[in-house]
Coordinates of C-alpha atoms and ligand atoms in Angstrom, one line a residue:
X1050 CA -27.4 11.7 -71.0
X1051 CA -27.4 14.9 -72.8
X1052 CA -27.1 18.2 -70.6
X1053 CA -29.9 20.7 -70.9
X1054 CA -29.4 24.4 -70.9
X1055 CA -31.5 27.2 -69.4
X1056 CA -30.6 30.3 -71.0
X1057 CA -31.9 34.2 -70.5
X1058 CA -32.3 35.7 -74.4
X1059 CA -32.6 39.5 -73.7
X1060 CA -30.5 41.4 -71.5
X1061 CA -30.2 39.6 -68.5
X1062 CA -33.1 39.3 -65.6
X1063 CA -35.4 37.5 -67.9
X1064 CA -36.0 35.1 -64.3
X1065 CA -34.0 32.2 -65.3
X1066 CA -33.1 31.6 -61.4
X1067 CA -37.4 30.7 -60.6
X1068 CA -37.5 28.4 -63.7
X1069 CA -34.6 26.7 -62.8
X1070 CA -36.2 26.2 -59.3
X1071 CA -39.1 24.7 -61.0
X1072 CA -37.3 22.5 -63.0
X1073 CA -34.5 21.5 -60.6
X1074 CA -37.0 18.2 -59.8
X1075 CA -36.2 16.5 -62.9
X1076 CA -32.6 17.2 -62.9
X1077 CA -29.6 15.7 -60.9
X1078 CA -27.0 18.3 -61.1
X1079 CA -27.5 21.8 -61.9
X1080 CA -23.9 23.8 -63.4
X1081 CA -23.6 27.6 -63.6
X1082 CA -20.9 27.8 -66.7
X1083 CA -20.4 31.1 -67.0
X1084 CA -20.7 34.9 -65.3
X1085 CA -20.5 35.4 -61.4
X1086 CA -21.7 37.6 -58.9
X1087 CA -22.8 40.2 -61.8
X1088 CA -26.0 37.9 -61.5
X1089 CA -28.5 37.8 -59.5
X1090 CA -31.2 35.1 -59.3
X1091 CA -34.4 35.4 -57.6
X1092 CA -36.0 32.6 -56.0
X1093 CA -39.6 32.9 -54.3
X1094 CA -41.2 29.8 -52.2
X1095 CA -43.0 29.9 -48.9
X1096 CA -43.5 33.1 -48.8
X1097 CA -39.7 34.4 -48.6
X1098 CA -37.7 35.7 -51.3
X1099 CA -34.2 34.0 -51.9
X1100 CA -31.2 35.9 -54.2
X1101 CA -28.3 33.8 -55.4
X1102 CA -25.3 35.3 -57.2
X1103 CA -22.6 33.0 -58.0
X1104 CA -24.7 29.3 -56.2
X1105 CA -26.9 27.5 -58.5
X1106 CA -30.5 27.6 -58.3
X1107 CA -31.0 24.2 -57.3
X1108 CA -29.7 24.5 -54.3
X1109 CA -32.7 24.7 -52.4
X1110 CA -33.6 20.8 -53.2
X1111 CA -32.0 18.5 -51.5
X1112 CA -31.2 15.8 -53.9
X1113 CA -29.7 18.0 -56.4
X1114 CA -25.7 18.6 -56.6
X1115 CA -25.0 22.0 -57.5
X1116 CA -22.0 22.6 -59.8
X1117 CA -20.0 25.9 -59.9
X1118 CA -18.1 25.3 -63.2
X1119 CA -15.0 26.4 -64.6
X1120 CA -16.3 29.2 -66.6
X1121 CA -17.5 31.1 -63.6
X1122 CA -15.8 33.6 -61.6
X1123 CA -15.9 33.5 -58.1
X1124 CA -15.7 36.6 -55.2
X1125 CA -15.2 34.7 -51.7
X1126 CA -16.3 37.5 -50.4
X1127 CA -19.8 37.9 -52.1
X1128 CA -19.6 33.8 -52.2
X1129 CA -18.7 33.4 -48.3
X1130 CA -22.3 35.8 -47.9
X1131 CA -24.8 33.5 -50.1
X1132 CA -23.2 30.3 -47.4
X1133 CA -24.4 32.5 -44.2
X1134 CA -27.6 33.2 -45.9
X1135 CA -28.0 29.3 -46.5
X1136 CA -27.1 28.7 -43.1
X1137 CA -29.5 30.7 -41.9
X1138 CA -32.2 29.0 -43.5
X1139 CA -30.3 25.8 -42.1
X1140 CA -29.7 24.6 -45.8
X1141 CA -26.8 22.2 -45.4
X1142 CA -24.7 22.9 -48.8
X1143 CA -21.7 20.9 -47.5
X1144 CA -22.1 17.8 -49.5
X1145 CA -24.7 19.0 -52.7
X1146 CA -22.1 22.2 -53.6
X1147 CA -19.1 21.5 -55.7
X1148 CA -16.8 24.0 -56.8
X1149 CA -14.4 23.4 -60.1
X1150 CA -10.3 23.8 -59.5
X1151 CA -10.3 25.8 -63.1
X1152 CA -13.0 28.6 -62.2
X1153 CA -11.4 31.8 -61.7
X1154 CA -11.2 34.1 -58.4
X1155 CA -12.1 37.5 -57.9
X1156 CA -9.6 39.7 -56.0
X1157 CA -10.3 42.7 -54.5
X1158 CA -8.0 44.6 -56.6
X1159 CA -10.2 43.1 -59.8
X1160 CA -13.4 45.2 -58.4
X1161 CA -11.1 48.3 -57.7
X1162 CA -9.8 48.1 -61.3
X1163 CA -13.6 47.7 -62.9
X1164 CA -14.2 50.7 -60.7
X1165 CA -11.1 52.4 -61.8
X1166 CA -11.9 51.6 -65.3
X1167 CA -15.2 52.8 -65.3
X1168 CA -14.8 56.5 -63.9
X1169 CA -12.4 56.7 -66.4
X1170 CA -14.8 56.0 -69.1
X1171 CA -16.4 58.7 -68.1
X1172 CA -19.8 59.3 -69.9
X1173 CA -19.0 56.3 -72.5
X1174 CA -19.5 54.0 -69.0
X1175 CA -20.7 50.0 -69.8
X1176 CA -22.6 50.5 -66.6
X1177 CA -21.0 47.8 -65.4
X1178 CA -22.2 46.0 -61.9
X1179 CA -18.6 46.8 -60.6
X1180 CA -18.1 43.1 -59.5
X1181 CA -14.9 42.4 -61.1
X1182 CA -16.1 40.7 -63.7
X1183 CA -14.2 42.1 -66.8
X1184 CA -11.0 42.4 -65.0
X1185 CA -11.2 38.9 -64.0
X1186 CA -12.0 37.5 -67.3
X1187 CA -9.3 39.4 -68.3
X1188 CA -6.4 38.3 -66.5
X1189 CA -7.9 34.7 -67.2
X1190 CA -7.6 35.5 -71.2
X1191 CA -4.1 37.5 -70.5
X1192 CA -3.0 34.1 -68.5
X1193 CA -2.8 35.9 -65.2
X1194 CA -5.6 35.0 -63.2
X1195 CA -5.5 32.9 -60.4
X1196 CA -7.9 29.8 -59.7
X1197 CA -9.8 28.0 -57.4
X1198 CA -7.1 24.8 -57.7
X1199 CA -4.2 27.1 -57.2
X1200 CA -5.7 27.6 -53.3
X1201 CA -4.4 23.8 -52.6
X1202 CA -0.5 24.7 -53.5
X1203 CA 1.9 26.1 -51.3
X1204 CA 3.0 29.6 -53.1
X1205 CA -0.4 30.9 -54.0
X1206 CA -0.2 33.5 -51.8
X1207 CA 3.1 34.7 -53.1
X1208 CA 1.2 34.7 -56.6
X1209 CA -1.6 36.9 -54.8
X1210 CA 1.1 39.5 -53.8
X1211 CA 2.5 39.8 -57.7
X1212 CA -0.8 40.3 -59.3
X1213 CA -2.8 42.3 -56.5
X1214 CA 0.5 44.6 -56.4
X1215 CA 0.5 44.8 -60.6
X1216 CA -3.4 45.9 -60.5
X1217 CA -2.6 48.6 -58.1
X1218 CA 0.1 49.8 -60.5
X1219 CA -2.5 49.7 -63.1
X1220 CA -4.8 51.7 -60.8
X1221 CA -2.6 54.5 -60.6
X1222 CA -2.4 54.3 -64.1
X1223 CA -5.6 55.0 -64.5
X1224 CA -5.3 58.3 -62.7
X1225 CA -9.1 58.4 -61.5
X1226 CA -9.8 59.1 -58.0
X1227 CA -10.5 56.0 -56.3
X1228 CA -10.5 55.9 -52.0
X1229 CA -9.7 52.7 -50.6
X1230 CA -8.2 50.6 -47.9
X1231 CA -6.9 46.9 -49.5
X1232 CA -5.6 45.9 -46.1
X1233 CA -8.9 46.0 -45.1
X1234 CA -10.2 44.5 -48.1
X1235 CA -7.4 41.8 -48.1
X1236 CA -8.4 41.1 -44.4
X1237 CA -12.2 40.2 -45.5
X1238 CA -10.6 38.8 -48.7
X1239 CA -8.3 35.9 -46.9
X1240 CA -11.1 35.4 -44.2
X1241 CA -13.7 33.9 -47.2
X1242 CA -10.8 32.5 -48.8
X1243 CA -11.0 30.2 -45.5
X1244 CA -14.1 29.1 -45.9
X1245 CA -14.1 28.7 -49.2
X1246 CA -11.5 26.3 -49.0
X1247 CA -13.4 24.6 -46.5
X1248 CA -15.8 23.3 -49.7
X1249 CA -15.3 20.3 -51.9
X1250 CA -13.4 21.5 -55.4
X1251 CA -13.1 18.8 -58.1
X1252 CA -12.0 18.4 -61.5
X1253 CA -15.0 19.5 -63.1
X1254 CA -14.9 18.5 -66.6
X1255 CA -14.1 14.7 -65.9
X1256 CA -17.3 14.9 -63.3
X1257 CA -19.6 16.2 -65.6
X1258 CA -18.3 13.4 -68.2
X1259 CA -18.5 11.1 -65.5
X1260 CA -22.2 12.2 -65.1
X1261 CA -23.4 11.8 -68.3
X1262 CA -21.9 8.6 -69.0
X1263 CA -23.8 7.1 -65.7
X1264 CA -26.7 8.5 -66.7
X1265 CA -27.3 11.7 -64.2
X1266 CA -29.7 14.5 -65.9
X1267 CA -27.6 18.1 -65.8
X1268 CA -29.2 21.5 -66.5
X1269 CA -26.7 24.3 -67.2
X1270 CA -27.8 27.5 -65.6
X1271 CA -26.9 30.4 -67.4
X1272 CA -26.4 34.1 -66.0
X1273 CA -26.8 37.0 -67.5
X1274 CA -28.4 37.2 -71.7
X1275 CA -27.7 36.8 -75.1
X1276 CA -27.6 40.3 -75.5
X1277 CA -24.8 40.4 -73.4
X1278 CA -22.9 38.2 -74.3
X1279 CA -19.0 39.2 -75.2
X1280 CA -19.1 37.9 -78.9
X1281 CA -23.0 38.1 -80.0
X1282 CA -24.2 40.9 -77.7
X1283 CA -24.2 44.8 -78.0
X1284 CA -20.7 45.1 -77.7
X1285 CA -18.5 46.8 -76.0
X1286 CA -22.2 47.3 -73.8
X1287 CA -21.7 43.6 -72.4
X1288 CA -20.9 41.6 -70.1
X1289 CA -17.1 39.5 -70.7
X1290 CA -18.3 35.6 -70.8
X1291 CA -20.0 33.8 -73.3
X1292 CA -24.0 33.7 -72.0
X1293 CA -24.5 31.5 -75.2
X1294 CA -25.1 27.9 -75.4
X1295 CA -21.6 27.8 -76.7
X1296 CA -20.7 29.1 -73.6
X1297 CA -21.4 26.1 -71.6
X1298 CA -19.9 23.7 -73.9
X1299 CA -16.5 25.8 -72.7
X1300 CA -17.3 26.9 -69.2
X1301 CA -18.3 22.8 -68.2
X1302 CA -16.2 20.9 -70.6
X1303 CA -19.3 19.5 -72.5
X1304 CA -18.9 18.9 -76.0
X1305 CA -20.9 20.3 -78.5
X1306 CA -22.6 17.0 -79.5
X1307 CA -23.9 16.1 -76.1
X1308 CA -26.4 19.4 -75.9
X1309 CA -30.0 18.3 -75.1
X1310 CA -32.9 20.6 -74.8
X1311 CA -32.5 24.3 -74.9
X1312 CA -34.8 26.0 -72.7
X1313 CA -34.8 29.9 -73.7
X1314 CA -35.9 31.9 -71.0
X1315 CA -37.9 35.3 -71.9
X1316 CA -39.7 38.6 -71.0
X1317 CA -43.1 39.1 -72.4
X1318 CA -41.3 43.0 -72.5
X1319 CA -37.9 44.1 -72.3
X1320 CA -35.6 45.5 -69.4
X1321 CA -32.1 46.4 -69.4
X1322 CA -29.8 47.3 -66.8
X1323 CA -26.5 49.5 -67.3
X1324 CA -25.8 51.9 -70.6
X1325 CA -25.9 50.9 -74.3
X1326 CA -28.0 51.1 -77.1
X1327 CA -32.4 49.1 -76.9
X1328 CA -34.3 50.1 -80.1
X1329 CA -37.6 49.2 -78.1
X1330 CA -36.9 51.1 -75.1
X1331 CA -40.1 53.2 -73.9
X1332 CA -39.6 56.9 -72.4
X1333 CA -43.2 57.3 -71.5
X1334 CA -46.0 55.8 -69.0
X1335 CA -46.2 52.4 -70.6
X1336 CA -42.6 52.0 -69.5
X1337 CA -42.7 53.4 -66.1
X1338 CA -46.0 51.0 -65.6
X1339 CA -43.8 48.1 -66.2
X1340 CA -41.2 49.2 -64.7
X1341 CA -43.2 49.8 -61.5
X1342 CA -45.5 46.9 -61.8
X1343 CA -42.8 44.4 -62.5
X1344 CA -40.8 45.8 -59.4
X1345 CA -38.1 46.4 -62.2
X1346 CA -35.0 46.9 -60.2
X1347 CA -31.8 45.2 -60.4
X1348 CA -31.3 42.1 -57.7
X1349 CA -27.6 42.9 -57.6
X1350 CA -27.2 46.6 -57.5
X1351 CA -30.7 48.2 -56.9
X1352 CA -30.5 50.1 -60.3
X1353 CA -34.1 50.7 -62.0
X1354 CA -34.2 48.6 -65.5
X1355 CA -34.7 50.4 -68.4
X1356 CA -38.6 49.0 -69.9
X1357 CA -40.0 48.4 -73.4
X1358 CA -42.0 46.6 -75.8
X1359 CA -41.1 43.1 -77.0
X1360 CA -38.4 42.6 -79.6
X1361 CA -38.9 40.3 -81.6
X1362 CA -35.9 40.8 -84.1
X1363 CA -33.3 40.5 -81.4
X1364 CA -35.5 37.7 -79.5
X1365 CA -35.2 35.4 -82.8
X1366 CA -31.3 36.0 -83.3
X1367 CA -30.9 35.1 -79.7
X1368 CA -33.2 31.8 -80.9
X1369 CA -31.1 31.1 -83.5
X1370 CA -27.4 31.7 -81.8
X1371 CA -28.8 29.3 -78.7
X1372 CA -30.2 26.9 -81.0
X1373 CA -33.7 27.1 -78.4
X1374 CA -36.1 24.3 -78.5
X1375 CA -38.1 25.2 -75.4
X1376 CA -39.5 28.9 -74.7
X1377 CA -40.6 30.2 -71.6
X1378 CA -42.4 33.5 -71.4
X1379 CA -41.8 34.9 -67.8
X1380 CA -44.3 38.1 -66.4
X1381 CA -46.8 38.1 -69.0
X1382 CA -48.9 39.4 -65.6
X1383 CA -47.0 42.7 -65.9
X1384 CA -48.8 43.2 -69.0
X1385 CA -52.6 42.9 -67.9
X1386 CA -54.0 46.2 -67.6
X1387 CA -52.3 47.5 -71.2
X1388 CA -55.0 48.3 -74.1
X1389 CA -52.5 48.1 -76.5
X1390 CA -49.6 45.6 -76.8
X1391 CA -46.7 46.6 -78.8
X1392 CA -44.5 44.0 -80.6
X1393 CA -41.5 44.9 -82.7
X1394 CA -41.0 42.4 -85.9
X1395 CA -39.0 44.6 -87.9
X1396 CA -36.8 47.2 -88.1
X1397 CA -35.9 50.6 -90.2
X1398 CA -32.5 50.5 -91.3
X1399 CA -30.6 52.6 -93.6
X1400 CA -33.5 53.3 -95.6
X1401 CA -34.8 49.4 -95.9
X1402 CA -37.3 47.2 -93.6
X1403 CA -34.9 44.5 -91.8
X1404 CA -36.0 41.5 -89.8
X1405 CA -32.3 40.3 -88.6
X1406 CA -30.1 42.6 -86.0
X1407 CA -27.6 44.4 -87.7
X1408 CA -24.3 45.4 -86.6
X1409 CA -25.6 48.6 -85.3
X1410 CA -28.8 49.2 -83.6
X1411 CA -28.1 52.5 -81.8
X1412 CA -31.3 54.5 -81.7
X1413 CA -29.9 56.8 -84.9
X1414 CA -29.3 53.4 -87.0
X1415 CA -32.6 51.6 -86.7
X1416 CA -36.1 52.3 -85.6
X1417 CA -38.6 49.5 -84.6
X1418 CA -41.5 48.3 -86.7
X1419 CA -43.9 47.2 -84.3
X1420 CA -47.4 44.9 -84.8
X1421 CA -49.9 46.2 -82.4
X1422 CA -52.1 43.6 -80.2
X1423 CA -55.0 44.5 -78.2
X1424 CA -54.1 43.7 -74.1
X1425 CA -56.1 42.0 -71.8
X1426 CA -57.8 43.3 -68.4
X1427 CA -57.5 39.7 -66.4
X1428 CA -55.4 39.3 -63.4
X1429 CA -53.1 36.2 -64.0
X1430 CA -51.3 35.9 -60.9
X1431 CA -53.8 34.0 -59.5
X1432 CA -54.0 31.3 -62.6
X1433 CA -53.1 27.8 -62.1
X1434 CA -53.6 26.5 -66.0
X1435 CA -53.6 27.8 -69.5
X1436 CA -57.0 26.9 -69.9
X1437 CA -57.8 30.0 -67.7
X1438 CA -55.9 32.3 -70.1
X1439 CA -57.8 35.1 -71.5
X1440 CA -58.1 35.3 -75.3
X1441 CA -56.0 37.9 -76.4
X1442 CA -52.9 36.4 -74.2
X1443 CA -53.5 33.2 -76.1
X1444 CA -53.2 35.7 -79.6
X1445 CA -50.3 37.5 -77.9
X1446 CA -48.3 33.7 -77.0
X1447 CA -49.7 32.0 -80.6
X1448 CA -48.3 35.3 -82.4
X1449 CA -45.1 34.9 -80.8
X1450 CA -44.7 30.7 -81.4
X1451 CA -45.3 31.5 -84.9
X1452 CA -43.2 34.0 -85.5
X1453 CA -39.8 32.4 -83.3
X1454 CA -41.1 29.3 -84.7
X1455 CA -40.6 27.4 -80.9
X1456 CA -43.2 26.2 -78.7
X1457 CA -43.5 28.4 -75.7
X1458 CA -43.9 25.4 -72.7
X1459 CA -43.8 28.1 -69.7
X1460 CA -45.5 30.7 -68.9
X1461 CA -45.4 32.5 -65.6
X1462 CA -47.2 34.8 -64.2
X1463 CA -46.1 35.7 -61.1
X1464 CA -42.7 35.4 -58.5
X1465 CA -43.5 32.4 -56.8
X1466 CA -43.0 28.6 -57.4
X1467 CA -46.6 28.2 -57.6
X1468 CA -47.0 30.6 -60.2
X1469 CA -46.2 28.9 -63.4
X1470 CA -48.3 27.2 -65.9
X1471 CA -47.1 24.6 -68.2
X1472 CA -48.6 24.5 -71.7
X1473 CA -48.6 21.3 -74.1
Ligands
LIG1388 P1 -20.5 43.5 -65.7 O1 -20.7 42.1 -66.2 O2 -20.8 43.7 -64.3 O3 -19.2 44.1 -66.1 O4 -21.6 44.5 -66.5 C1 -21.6 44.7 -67.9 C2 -23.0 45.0 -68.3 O5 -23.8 43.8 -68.2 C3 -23.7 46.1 -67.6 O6 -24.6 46.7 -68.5 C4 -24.5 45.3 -66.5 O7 -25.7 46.1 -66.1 C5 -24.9 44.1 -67.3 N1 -25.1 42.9 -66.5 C6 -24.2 42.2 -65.9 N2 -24.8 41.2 -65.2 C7 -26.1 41.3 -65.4 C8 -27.2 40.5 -64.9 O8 -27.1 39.5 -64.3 N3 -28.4 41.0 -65.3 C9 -28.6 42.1 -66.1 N4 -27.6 42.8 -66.5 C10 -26.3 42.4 -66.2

């Protein structure tokens, strides 16, 4: 069987994590390829919100096997925190969550460096989540890094010691005032390395082959957006994996030719999170009123998004990298209540009307075209089929299918489960 992916095309928090809930029914295995506790997915079902950062979405079901592939990086730490929460909720994870020898681990020492690296940024900051993330990805590209497999051999705490000790040289390079205590940190560190050895790690790659030969369905899960993505984002404003479809060919091991349907999960707006440029972004009252409606603050750090219109020049590059077949339009119900609906299908550039993103879109490069729809008044959270739609979202969603040229399939209109309406 082919594997599906389900990717976010803006700038992360697009709510990939519900629709992977929703669709976790028709799928066997679901694989995070890429990212790590940077993300944070946001499940809602019986009332009770759930947040996972580094454990696939389908981990709530209990026929689904849950993949963490090699591309990810993994915190014990932040990792050991999502098990206890499972627990809690008496979710047994023991025999559905798998864990790939190749992913990469987060040491303390990576999150002190991102910190490090950060203040000494100074205002030209990425904004980053302060996870580790970049430093990890780079010690895996420098050939440093240390992996899950390496837990199983004998000297891998001797190979600890020689890196952790070599990022607190680079620390002090960095001569930026950072306080802390890495025995401490350590201590935490080897306690969740405990448990995560205590969980099932495989060869990945041959297991998703394995898979797909027998005939299981698999949905990659991707994390952050296209946006962000280390090659096709807003660089250096990104994030340091691959969030493209390319990215899961590399971070599972599946070839190219063996990609099924490409679900492309998007905003009826825009938000961002962290520095960097967002021609659409909105400074006034339409912005806080998404902002405020759509609860728009970040599920791993608490930071308020940055709101604006719909753009539609970067939304149909990030179409075209992923190769999308599917769309799915997530909080068109933040939008009720707007007269005006703002879309932007062009921009100004360099004295010319573009339609494709250009190497630069800081605010001083490009200004947005936009095509102006009228809003609708209707509450849609409490919807249960398209047929109930109000006429100017069905202009709004028609607009948008003809212009990406994809059918949008999805639409939801609120948090929970319940609250998403498929459309033939
Ligand atoms: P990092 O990946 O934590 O280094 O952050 C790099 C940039 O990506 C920052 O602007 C973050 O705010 C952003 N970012 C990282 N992960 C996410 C996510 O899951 N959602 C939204 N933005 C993210």
């Amino acid at each position: 069987m082919a594997v599906d992916l389900l990717l976010g095309l803006q700038w992360g928090d697009e709510g990939k994590g519900k629709i992977v809930d929703v669709l976790t029914k028709n799928y066997n295995i679901i694989a995070r390829f890429q990212g790590g506790p940077n993300a944070g997915h946001t499940l809602v079902f019986n009332g009770k919100k759930h947040v996972l950062h580094t454990i696939p979405s389908g981990i709530f079901h209990d026929d689904a096997t849950n993949l963490v592939g090699n591309g990810v990086v993994i915190d014990p730490v932040i990792f050991k925190g999502e098990l206890d929460k499972l627990e809690e909720q008496d979710i047994d994870y023991r025999k559905s969550l798998l864990i790939s020898r190749k992913a990469h681990i987060i040491l303390p020492t990576h999150r002190l460096l991102d910190a490090a690296s950060e203040a000494a940024k100074g205002k030209a900051k990425i904004g980053s989540t302060l996870k580790g993330i970049g430093p990890t990805y780079m010690d895996k590209t420098g050939r440093n890094g240390i992996r899950v497999g390496d837990l199983e051999l004998s000297d891998w705490k001797e190979r600890y010691r020689t890196l952790a000790d070599k990022h607190e040289s680079m620390i002090a390079f960095y001569n930026v005032e950072i306080e802390y205590d890495l025995a401490n940190l350590e201590e935490e560190f080897f306690k969740a390395i405990d448990v995560l050895k205590s969980l099932t790690f495989i060869d990945s790659e041959e297991y998703v082959y394995q898979a797909q030969k027998s005939g299981k369905t698999i949905l990659a899960e991707g994390a952050q957006g296209s946006l962000l993505d280390i090659d096709f984002g807003t660089y250096p404003f990104v994030t340091s994996s691959n969030t493209t479809a390319a990215g899961a060919c590399t971070g599972l091991g599946v070839a190219p030719n063996k990609i099924g349907e490409v679900f492309g999960i998007f905003k009826a707006y825009t938000t961002r999170v962290g520095s960097g440029p967002f021609p659409t972004e909105l400074f006034d009252e339409d912005g806080e009123t998404m902002g405020r409606v759509g609860h728009e603050f970040g599920a791993t750090t608490g930071r308020r998004r940055r709101c604006g219109w719909l753009d539609l020049v970067a939304l149909k590059y990030a179409c075209q990298v992923n190769g999308v077949t599917q769309l799915n339009m997530m909080k068109g119900d933040v939008l009720s209540g707007f007269k005006t609906l703002k879309v932007c299908t062009a921009y100004k550039y360099k004295g010319e009307v573009i339609e494709h993103l250009p190497y630069n879109i800081e605010p001083e490069n490009v200004e947005p075209v936009y095509t102006e729809m009228k809003g609708w008044e209707a509450d849609l959270t409490t919807m249960t089929d398209a047929s109930q739609f109000p006429k100017e979202l069905n202009d709004y969603i028609n607009f948008l299918e003809k212009e990406l040229e994809i059918p949008i399939t999805i639409v939801s209109v609120g948090p929970d489960r319940k609250q998403t309406i498929f459309r033939n």
